[in-house]
mmCIF file of C-alpha atoms in Angstrom:
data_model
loop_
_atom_site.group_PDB
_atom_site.id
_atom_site.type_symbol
_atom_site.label_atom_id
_atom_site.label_comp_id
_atom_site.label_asym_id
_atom_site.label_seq_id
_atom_site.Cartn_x
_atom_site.Cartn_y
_atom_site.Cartn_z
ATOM 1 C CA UNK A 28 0.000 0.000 0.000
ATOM 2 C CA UNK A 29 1.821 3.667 -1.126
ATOM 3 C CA UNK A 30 2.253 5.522 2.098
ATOM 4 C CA UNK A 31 0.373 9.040 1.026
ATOM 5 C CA UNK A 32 2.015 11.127 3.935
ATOM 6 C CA UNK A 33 0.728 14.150 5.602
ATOM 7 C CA UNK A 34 3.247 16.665 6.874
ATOM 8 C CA UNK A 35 1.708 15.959 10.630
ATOM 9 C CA UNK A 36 4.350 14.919 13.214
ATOM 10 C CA UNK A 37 3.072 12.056 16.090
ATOM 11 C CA UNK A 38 4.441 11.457 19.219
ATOM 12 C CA UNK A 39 3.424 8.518 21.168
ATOM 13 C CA UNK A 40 2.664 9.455 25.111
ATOM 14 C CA UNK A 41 3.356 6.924 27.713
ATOM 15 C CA UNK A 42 0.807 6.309 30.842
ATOM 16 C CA UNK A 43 2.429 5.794 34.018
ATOM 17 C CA UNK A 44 0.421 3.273 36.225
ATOM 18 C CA UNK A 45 -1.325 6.233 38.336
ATOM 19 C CA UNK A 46 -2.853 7.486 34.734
ATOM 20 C CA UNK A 47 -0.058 10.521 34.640
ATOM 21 C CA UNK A 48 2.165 10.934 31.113
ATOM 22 C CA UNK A 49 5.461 9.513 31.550
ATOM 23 C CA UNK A 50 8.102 13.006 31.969
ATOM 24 C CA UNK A 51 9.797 11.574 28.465
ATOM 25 C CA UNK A 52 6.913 11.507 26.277
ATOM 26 C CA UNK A 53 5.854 15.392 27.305
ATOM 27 C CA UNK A 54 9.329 16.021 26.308
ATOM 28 C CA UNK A 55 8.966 15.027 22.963
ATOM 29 C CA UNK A 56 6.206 17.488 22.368
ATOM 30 C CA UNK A 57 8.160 20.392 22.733
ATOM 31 C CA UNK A 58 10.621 19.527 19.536
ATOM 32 C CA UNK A 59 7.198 17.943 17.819
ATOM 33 C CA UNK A 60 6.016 21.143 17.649
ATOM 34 C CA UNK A 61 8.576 22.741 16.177
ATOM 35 C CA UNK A 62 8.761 20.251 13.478
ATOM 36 C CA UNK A 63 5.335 20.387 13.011
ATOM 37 C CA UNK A 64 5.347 24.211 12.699
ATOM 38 C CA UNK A 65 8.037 24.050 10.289
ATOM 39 C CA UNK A 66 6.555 21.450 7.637
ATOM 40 C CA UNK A 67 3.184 23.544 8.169
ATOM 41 C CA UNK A 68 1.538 19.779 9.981
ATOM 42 C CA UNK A 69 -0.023 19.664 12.810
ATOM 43 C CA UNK A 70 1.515 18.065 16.126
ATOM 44 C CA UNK A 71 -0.278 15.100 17.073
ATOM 45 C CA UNK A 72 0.004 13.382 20.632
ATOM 46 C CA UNK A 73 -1.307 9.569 20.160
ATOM 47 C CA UNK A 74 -1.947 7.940 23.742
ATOM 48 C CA UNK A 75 -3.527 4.510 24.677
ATOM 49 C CA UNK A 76 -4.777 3.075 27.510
ATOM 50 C CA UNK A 77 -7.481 2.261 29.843
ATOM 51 C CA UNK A 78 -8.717 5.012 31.140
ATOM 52 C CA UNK A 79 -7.205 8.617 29.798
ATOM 53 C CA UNK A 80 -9.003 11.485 30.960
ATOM 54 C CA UNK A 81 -6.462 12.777 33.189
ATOM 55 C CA UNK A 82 -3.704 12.019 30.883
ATOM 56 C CA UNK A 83 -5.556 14.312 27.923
ATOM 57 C CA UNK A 84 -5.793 16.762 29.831
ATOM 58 C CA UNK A 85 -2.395 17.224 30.697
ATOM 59 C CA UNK A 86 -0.897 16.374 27.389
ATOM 60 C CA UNK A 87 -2.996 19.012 26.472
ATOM 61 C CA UNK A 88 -1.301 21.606 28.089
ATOM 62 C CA UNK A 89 1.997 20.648 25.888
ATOM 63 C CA UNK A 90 1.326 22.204 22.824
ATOM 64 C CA UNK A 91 -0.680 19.328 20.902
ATOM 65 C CA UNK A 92 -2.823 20.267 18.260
ATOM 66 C CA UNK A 93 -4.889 17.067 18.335
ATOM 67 C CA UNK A 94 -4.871 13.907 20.533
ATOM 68 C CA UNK A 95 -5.850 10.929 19.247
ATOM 69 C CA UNK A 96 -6.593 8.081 22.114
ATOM 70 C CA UNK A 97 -7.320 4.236 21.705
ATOM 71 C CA UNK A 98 -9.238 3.705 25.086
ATOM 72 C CA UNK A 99 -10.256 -0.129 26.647
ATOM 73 C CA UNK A 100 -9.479 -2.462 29.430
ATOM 74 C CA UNK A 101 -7.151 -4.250 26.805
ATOM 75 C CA UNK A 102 -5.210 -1.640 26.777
ATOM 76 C CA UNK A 103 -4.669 -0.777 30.552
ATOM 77 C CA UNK A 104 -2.041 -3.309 30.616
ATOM 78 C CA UNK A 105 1.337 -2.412 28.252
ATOM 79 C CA UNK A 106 0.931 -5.616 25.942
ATOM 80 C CA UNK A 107 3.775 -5.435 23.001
ATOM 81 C CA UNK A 108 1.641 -7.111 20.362
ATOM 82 C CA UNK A 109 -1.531 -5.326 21.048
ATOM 83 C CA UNK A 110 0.205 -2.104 21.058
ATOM 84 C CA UNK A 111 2.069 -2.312 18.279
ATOM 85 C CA UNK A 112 -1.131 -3.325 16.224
ATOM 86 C CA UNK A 113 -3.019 -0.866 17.062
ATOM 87 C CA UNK A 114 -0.373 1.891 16.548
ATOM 88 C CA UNK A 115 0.222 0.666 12.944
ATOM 89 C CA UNK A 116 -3.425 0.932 12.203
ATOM 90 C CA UNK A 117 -3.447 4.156 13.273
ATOM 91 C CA UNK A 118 -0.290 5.110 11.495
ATOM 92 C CA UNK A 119 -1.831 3.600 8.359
ATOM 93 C CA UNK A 120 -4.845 5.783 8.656
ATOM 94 C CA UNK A 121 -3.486 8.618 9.667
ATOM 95 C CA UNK A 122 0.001 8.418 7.536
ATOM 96 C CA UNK A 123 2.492 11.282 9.798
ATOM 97 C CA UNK A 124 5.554 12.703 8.056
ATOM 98 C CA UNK A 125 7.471 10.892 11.494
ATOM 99 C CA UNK A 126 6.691 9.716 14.016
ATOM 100 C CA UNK A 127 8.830 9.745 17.572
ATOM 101 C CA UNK A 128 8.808 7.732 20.894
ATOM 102 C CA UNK A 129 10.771 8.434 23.891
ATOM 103 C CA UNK A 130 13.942 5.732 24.202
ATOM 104 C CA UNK A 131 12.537 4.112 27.079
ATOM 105 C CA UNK A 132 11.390 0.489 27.835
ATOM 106 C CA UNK A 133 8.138 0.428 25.922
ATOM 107 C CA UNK A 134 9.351 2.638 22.949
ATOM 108 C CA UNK A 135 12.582 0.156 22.218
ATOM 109 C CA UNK A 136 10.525 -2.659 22.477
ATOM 110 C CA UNK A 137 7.542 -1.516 20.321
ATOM 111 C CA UNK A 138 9.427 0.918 17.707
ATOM 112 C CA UNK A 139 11.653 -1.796 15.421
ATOM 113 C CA UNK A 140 8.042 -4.022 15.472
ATOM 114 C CA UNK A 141 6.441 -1.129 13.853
ATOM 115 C CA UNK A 142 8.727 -0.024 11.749
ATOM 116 C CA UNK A 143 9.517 -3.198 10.663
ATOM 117 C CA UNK A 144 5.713 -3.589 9.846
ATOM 118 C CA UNK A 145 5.821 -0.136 8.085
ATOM 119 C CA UNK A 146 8.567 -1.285 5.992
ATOM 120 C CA UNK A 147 10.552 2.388 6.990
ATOM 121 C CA UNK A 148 13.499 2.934 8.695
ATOM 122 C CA UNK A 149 14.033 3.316 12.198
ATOM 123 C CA UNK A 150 17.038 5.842 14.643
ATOM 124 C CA UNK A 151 17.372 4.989 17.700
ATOM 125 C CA UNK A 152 18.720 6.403 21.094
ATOM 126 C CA UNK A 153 18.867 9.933 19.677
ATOM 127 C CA UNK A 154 20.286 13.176 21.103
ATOM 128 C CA UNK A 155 18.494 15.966 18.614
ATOM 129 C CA UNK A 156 15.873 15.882 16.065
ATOM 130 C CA UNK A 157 15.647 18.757 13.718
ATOM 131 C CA UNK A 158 13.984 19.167 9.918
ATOM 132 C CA UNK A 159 15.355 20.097 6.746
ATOM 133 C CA UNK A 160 12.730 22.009 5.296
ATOM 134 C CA UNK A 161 13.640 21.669 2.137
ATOM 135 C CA UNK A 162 12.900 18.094 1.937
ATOM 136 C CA UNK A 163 10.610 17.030 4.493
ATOM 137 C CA UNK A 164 12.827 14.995 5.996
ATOM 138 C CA UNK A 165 13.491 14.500 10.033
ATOM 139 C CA UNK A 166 17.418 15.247 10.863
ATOM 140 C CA UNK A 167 17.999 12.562 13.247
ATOM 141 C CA UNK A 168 21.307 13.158 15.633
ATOM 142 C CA UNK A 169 22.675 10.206 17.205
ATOM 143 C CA UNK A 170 26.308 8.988 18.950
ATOM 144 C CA UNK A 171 28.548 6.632 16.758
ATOM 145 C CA UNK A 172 31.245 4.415 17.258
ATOM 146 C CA UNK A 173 31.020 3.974 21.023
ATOM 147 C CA UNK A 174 29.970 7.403 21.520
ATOM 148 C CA UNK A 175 33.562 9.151 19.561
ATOM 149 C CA UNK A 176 31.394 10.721 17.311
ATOM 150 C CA UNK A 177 28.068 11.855 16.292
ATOM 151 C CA UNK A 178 26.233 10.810 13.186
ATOM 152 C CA UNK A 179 23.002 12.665 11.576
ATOM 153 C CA UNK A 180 21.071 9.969 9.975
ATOM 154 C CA UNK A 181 18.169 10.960 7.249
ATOM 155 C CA UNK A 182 15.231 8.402 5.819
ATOM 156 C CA UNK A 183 14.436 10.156 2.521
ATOM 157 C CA UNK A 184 12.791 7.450 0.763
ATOM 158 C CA UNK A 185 10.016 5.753 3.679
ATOM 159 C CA UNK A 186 7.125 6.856 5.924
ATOM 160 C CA UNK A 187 6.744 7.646 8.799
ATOM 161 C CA UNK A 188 10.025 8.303 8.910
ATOM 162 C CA UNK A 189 11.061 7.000 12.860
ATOM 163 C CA UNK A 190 13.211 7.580 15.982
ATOM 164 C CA UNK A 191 13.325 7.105 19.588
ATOM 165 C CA UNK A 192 15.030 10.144 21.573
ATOM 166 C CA UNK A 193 16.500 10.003 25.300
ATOM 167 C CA UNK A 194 14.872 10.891 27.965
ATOM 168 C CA UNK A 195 16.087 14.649 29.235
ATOM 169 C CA UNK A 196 17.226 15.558 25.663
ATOM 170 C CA UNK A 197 14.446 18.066 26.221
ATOM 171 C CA UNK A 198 13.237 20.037 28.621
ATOM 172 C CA UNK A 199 9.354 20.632 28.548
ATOM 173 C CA UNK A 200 7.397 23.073 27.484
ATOM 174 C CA UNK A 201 3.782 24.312 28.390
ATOM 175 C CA UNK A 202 1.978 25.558 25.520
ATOM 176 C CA UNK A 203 -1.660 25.832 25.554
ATOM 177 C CA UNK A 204 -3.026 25.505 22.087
ATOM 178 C CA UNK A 205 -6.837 27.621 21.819
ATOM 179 C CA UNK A 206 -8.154 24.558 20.595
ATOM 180 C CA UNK A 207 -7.078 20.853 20.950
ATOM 181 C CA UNK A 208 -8.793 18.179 18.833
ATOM 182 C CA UNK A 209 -9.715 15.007 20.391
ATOM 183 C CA UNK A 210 -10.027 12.329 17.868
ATOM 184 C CA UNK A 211 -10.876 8.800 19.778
ATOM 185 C CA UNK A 212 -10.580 6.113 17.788
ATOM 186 C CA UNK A 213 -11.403 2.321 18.034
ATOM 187 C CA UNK A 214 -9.213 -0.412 17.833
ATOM 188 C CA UNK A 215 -10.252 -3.949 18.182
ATOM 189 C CA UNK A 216 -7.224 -5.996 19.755
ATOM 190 C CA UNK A 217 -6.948 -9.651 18.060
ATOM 191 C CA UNK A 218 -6.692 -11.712 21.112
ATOM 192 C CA UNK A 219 -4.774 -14.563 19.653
ATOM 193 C CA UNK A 220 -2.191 -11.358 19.302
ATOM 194 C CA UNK A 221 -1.829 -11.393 23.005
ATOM 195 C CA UNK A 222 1.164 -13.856 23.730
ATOM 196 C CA UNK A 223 2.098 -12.058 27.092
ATOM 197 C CA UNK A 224 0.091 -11.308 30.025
ATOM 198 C CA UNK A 225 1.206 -9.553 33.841
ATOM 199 C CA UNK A 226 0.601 -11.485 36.354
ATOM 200 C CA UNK A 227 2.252 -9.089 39.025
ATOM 201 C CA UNK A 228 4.153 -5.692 39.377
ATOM 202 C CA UNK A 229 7.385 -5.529 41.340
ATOM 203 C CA UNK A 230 8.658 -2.194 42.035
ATOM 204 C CA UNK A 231 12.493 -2.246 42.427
ATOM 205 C CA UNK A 232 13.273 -1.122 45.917
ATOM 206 C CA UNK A 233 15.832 2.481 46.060
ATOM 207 C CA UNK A 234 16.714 4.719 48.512
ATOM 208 C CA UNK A 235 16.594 7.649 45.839
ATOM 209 C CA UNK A 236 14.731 8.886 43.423
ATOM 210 C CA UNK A 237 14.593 7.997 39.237
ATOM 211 C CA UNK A 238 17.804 9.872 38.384
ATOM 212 C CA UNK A 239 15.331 11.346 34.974
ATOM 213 C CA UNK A 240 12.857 12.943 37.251
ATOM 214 C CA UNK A 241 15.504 14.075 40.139
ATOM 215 C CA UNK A 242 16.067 17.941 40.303
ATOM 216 C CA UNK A 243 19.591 16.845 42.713
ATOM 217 C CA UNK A 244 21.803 14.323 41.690
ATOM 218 C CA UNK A 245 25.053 13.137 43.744
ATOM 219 C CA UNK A 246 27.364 11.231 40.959
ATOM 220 C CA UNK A 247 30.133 9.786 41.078
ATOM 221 C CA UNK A 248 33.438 8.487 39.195
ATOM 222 C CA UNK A 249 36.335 6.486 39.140
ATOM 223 C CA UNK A 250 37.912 8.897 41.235
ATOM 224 C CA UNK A 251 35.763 7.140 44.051
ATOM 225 C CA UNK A 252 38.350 4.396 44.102
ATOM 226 C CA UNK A 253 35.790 1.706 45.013
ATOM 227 C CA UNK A 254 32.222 0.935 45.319
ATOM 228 C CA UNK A 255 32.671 1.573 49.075
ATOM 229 C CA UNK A 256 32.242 4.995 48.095
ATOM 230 C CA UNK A 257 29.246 5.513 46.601
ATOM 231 C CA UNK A 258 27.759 4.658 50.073
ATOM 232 C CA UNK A 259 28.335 8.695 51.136
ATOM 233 C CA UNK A 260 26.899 9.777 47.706
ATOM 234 C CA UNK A 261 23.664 7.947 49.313
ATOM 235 C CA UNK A 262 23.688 9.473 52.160
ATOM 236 C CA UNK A 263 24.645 13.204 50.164
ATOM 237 C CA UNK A 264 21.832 12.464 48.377
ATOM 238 C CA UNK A 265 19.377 11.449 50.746
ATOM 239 C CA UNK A 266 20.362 14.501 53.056
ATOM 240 C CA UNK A 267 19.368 16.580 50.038
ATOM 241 C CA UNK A 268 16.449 14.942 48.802
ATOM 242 C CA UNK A 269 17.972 14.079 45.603
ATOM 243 C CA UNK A 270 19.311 11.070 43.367
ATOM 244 C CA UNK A 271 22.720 9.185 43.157
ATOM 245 C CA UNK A 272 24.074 9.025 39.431
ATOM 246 C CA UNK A 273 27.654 7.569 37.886
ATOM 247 C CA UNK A 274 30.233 8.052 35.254
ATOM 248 C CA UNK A 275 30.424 4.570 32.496
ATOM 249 C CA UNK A 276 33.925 4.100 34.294
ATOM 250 C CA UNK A 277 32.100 3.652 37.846
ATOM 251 C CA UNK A 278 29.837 1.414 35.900
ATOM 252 C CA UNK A 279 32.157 -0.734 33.880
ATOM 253 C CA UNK A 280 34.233 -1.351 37.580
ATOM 254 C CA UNK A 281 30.767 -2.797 38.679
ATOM 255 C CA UNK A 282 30.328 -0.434 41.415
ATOM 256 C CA UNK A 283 26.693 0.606 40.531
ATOM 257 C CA UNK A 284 24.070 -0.640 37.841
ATOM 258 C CA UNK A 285 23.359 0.635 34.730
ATOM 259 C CA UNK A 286 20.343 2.423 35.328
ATOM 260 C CA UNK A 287 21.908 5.096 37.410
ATOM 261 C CA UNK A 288 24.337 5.779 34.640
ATOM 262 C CA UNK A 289 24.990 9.426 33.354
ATOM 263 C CA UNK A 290 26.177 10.059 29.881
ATOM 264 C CA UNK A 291 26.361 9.632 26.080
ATOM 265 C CA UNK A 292 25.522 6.103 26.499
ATOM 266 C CA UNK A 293 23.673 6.400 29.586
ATOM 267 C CA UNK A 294 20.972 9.199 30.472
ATOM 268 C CA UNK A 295 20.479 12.200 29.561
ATOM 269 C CA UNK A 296 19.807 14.410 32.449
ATOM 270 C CA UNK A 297 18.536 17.905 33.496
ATOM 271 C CA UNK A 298 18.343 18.165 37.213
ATOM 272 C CA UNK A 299 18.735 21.711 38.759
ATOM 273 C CA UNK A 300 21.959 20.841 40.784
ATOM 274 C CA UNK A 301 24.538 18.209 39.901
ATOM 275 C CA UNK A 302 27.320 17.510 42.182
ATOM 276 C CA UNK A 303 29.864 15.679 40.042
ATOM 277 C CA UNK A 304 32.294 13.724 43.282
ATOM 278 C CA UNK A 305 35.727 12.282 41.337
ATOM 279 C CA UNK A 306 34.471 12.772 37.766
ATOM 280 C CA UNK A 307 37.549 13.469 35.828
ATOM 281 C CA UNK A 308 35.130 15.237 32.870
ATOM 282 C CA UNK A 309 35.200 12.809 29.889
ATOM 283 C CA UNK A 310 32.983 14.638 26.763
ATOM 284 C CA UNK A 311 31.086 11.623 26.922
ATOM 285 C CA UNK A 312 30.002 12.014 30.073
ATOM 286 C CA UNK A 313 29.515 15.950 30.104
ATOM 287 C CA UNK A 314 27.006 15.507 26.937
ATOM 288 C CA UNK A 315 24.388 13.715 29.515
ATOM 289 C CA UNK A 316 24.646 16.508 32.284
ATOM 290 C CA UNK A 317 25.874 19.704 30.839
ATOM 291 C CA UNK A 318 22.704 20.835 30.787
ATOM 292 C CA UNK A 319 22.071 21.032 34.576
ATOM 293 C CA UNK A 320 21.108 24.581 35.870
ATOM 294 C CA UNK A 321 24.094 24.302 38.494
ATOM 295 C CA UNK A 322 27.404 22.209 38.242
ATOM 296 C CA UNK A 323 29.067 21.431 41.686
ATOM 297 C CA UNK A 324 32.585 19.908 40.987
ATOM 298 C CA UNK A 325 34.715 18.339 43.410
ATOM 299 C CA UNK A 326 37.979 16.629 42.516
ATOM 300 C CA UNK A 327 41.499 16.400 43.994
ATOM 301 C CA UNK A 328 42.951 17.358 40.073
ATOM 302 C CA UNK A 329 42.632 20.833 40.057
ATOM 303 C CA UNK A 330 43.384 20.368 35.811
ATOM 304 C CA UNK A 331 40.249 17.986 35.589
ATOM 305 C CA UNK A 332 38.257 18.365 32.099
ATOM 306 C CA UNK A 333 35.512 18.798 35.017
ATOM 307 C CA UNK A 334 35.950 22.004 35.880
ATOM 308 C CA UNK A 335 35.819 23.561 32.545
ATOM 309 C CA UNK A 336 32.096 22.857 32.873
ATOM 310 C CA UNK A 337 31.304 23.884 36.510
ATOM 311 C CA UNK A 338 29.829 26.395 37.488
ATOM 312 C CA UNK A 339 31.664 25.905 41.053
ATOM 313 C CA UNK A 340 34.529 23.694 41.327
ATOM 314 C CA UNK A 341 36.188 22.322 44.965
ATOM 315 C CA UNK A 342 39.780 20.897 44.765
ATOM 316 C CA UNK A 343 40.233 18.435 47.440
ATOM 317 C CA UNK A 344 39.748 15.095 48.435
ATOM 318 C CA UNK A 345 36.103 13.460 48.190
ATOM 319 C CA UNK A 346 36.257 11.815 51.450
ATOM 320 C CA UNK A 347 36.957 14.679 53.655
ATOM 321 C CA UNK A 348 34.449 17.078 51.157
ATOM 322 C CA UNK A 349 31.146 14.791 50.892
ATOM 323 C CA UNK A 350 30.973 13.971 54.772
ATOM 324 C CA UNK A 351 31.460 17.091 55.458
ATOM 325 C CA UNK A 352 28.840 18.708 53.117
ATOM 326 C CA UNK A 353 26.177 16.407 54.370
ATOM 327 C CA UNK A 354 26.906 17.386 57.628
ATOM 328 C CA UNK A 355 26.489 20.527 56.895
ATOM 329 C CA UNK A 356 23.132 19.913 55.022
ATOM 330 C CA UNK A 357 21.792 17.829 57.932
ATOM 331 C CA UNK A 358 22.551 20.275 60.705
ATOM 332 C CA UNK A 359 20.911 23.277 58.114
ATOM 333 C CA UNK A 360 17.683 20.739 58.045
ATOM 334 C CA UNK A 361 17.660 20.251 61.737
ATOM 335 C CA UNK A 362 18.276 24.286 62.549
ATOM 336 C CA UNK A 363 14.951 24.888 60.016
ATOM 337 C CA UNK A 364 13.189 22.202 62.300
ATOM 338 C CA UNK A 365 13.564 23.882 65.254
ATOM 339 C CA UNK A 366 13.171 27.141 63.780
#
């Protein structure tokens, strides 16, 4: 079947458990829009899911020009087959210039099924999305070769043309449109498509918050010298109501998982304070935080890369520094108490 696009951009919104829009997928709006406004389309948010009042009406404070929602019980549960059927029938029907997903769990798992069903291409893990108006066609900006450089990557020839984008790429934006279109549409799942079902929901137990939602983080690098020390990053953190994040080197040494890695091929963060604790400054690490309204430094190298992109820099040795500041934040907490 030709593929007779529109010049509409789509971005698909995640639903959090509670019925709230995942922080990612309101982030995505904010470039949609511009996109959209460029190729003269209209932004679209899609969203499915059991039951998505609340969730329109805060997507709709994001700049959407129209909202198009799949609502049933089949859907309250993420379920990659049914999903990824019904998003393809609505990207048939609908036929976006592109279409974007936020890099998390649920878009890497359902974007190569539909674009493999599309028969279009598919970027993944981006850093920037831009247009060339010229063409049509989505500028897609994305780290190569371990992260040494980065690569802009263009799908001239198939629709919708596709991409996921990190989380805390962008920040987001409020825009109130005069009128938002609600188009609800009805899609029948094929239950022989189901080949999955939840039984139960474990929540991972942490003593801090989702490093992607925190507005403190507390990271820390090799310069830690051993996983011993992330233990008064923990307690930083907690003292300050923040997160604890790492450098790939703190990572690869197995001192902390993954998920609280920081970086150009870990998150991308945007917290309003970001105490970096033995970071020597690697580029690839200073792409996932440099855009943090305050850099704290601290580092025993006064000539650490670091520094360059502090806004406040400490030379000295972590392990006299970080007790010491959560001393001081503790006692500060307890004088307000009193007070």
């Amino acid at each position: 079947m030709e593929y007779k696009k529109s010049e509409d951009i789509w971005v698909f919104i995640e639903i959090k458990e509670d019925g709230k829009v995942q922080r990612p997928s309101l982030e995505l709006l904010n470039p949609g829009m511009e996109i959209a406004r460029k190729l003269n389309g209209k932004l679209v948010a899609v969203l499915l899911g059991g039951e998505l009042e609340d969730a329109v009406r805060e997507v709709s404070a994001y700049g959407a020009d129209q909202i198009v929602t799949v609502q049933g019980s089949e859907y309250k549960e993420y379920c990659t087959d049914i999903y990824t059927d019904a998003l393809c029938t609505l990207l048939k029907k609908y036929a976006p210039a592109g279409f974007l997903l936020a890099a998390t769990n649920k878009g890497r798992d359902m974007s190569p099924r539909i674009a493999c069903r599309l028969k279009t291409g598919l970027t993944a893990d981006c850093t920037g999305i831009d247009v060339d108006r010229d063409t049509g066609c989505l500028l897609w900006t994305r780290p190569a070769l371990g992260g040494n450089l980065m690569a802009c990557i263009v799908c001239r020839e198939h629709w919708p043309q596709m991409g996921t984008v990190r989380p805390g790429t962008y920040k987001t934006k409020k825009a109130v449109k005069e009128h938002v279109e609600i188009q609800r549409e009805t899609v029948e799942p094929r239950e022989n498509k189901r080949r999955t079902r939840v039984y139960e929901i474990i929540h991972e137990e942490s003593g801090t918050a989702d490093i992607e939602s925190a507005d403190i983080i507390v990271a820390g690098g090799k310069g830690l010298g051993s996983a011993k020390g992330f233990q008064m990053l923990y307690d930083l953190a907690e003292a300050l109501g923040g997160a604890v994040g790492a450098t790939r080197g703190a990572v690869d040494k197995g001192w902390i998982p993954h998920a609280y890695q920081v970086g150009q091929t870990g998150k991308t963060i945007r917290p309003k304070l970001y105490i970096a604790c033995g970071i020597s400054g690697a580029i690839q690490h200073i792409v996932g935080m440099s855009a943090s309204d305050t850099i704290i430094a601290i580092n025993q190298d006064q000539d650490a890369p670091i520094f360059q992109a502090a806004d406040y820099g400490i030379v000295g040795d972590v392990y006299d520094i970080v007790p010491e500041l959560t001393k001081k934040v503790l006692q500060e907490k307890g004088r307000k108490r009193n007070d």
